[in-house]
Amino acid sequence: MKRVLIVLVILILAGGAYWFLQNRERLFPKPEAREVAPQRWQIGTGKATEPSNATAMLPANATNASVETNATANATAPETPVDEIVRHDFVKDVSAYLVARYLPGGTKKNPGAQGRFDLNVKSVNIRYGVDFPGLNVDPADTLGARKIIFGHVLQGPTLDFLHAAYTPLFLDSLDESLRTATHTLASGQSAPVTEAQRAEMLTLLASRLRTVGQTVAVLARTDTIKPLVAKYLQDIDNVGQAHLAFWNLQGDKASPAARDEASARIKTTIQTREISRQRLLQAIVSAAAPQGLDASELIYLAQWVYRRGEENRQWAGAAGKAGELLTKVAEAVEERSRQPWTETDGNATSGDPAEAGQ
């Protein structure tokens, strides 16, 4: 009898073990690995995890940006996200370029009392629309590169992403460039940027960015300006055609009357072009009331916005949004100008430029 009981117990234990092995995964579910950031993983229990604060502030699918978040709650600041086309080097290059174009007063290049910028929108556009520093495109293919950049950047979500992610980087890069910048005084001595000059530079920059941003936003959304730009561009082309026709008559077979007629046509087309230019300029000034931009810059901006709309209708609207965001960047720059430099953050030199060189 005891042997029978022992055999029974063994069978029961074996059956229980078999049942436990078959149902182990149901009773004790295996933890799942869930990706919470590039190259970082956490162990989950099957419950949905809430998005971290580091990524919740970024627009979903804004760009094909690579975002590095901090998986652990520590005191270190997360790295700035990187856009696939507009790299961090672009922001740093823009900052260095702007600082280099600032001419403090009392220096060899600017003997006057007030600082100023040796800067215009055309030179900036040529630099970043031809050489493409910091932009992840092929510089050998100028037209193709520009198409890639505009197609990528001139989208609402992309603009929101770039503004949110890169504005702090831009401000810090400006300060970093100002820390290392030097200027030549009238005496020939080299001097660092003083705290007063830093505040002046950032204030001047904020004013310029605000004016450009407001002007672009108005140009992109004022329908009455677009036909004036089209007329002006057509008149420019007519002047070129008139000059070409005149030079084609510079041969022995051309009659004096034909040459005179071609010459008169050049004068007429030039006059027509200037009338179109003045009408366009008056319309821009009336609509945008820009401050600090000369006539050539206003006309240049109008042509730039018009061409974006001709290439893609949506790009004109995005250009308007870009202008609005640029005014917000200007506000951030102006706010930074009111924050003092400390000895560890900058040169912290106050006073006139002459003292900085001693």
PDB file of N, CA and C in Angstrom, residues 83 86-87 96 105 140 153 169 182 185 189 210 212 232 247 259 269 293-294 300:
ATOM      1  N   ASP A  83      18.932  68.490 -36.568  1.00  0.00           N
ATOM      2  CA  ASP A  83      18.166  68.327 -37.795  1.00  0.00           C
ATOM      3  C   ASP A  83      19.041  67.673 -38.854  1.00  0.00           C
ATOM      4  N   VAL A  86      19.762  70.991 -41.499  1.00  0.00           N
ATOM      5  CA  VAL A  86      20.311  72.167 -40.821  1.00  0.00           C
ATOM      6  C   VAL A  86      21.049  71.682 -39.574  1.00  0.00           C
ATOM      7  N   ARG A  87      22.348  71.554 -39.683  1.00  0.00           N
ATOM      8  CA  ARG A  87      23.149  70.993 -38.605  1.00  0.00           C
ATOM      9  C   ARG A  87      23.514  72.060 -37.565  1.00  0.00           C
ATOM     10  N   ALA A  96      28.858  83.194 -35.625  1.00  0.00           N
ATOM     11  CA  ALA A  96      30.200  83.748 -35.818  1.00  0.00           C
ATOM     12  C   ALA A  96      30.200  84.801 -36.922  1.00  0.00           C
ATOM     13  N   GLY A 105      31.910 100.976 -31.881  1.00  0.00           N
ATOM     14  CA  GLY A 105      32.390 102.341 -32.046  1.00  0.00           C
ATOM     15  C   GLY A 105      33.777 102.509 -31.451  1.00  0.00           C
ATOM     16  N   ALA A 140      28.364  71.203 -54.522  1.00  0.00           N
ATOM     17  CA  ALA A 140      28.686  71.237 -55.947  1.00  0.00           C
ATOM     18  C   ALA A 140      27.429  71.390 -56.801  1.00  0.00           C
ATOM     19  N   VAL A 153      13.044  72.843 -45.213  1.00  0.00           N
ATOM     20  CA  VAL A 153      12.873  73.863 -44.176  1.00  0.00           C
ATOM     21  C   VAL A 153      11.513  74.554 -44.262  1.00  0.00           C
ATOM     22  N   LEU A 169      20.440  77.366 -28.744  1.00  0.00           N
ATOM     23  CA  LEU A 169      21.777  77.131 -29.294  1.00  0.00           C
ATOM     24  C   LEU A 169      22.304  78.388 -29.980  1.00  0.00           C
ATOM     25  N   THR A 182      37.704  89.829 -31.215  1.00  0.00           N
ATOM     26  CA  THR A 182      38.547  90.982 -30.907  1.00  0.00           C
ATOM     27  C   THR A 182      38.378  92.025 -32.005  1.00  0.00           C
ATOM     28  N   LEU A 185      41.563  98.680 -32.319  1.00  0.00           N
ATOM     29  CA  LEU A 185      41.280 100.061 -31.941  1.00  0.00           C
ATOM     30  C   LEU A 185      41.973 101.024 -32.898  1.00  0.00           C
ATOM     31  N   GLN A 189      45.870  98.765 -31.371  1.00  0.00           N
ATOM     32  CA  GLN A 189      45.826  97.694 -30.391  1.00  0.00           C
ATOM     33  C   GLN A 189      44.616  96.793 -30.618  1.00  0.00           C
ATOM     34  N   ARG A 210      14.183  91.554 -36.150  1.00  0.00           N
ATOM     35  CA  ARG A 210      12.767  91.882 -36.032  1.00  0.00           C
ATOM     36  C   ARG A 210      12.252  92.542 -37.319  1.00  0.00           C
ATOM     37  N   VAL A 212      13.546  92.348 -40.412  1.00  0.00           N
ATOM     38  CA  VAL A 212      13.538  91.382 -41.514  1.00  0.00           C
ATOM     39  C   VAL A 212      12.374  90.408 -41.362  1.00  0.00           C
ATOM     40  N   TYR A 232       7.980  94.124 -62.007  1.00  0.00           N
ATOM     41  CA  TYR A 232       9.342  94.629 -61.882  1.00  0.00           C
ATOM     42  C   TYR A 232      10.345  93.648 -62.480  1.00  0.00           C
ATOM     43  N   TRP A 247      23.349  95.500 -79.058  1.00  0.00           N
ATOM     44  CA  TRP A 247      24.671  94.987 -79.387  1.00  0.00           C
ATOM     45  C   TRP A 247      24.655  94.093 -80.616  1.00  0.00           C
ATOM     46  N   ARG A 259      20.122 101.516 -85.223  1.00  0.00           N
ATOM     47  CA  ARG A 259      20.877 101.668 -83.982  1.00  0.00           C
ATOM     48  C   ARG A 259      20.217 102.699 -83.057  1.00  0.00           C
ATOM     49  N   THR A 269      13.018 101.231 -71.729  1.00  0.00           N
ATOM     50  CA  THR A 269      12.873 100.098 -70.813  1.00  0.00           C
ATOM     51  C   THR A 269      13.470 100.405 -69.437  1.00  0.00           C
ATOM     52  N   LEU A 293      16.135  99.031 -42.917  1.00  0.00           N
ATOM     53  CA  LEU A 293      16.498  98.357 -44.159  1.00  0.00           C
ATOM     54  C   LEU A 293      16.448  99.362 -45.300  1.00  0.00           C
ATOM     55  N   ASP A 294      17.482  99.361 -46.144  1.00  0.00           N
ATOM     56  CA  ASP A 294      17.473 100.298 -47.259  1.00  0.00           C
ATOM     57  C   ASP A 294      16.621  99.746 -48.396  1.00  0.00           C
ATOM     58  N   TYR A 300      15.074  93.286 -52.573  1.00  0.00           N
ATOM     59  CA  TYR A 300      15.674  91.950 -52.601  1.00  0.00           C
ATOM     60  C   TYR A 300      14.809  90.953 -51.833  1.00  0.00           C
TER      61      TYR A 300
END
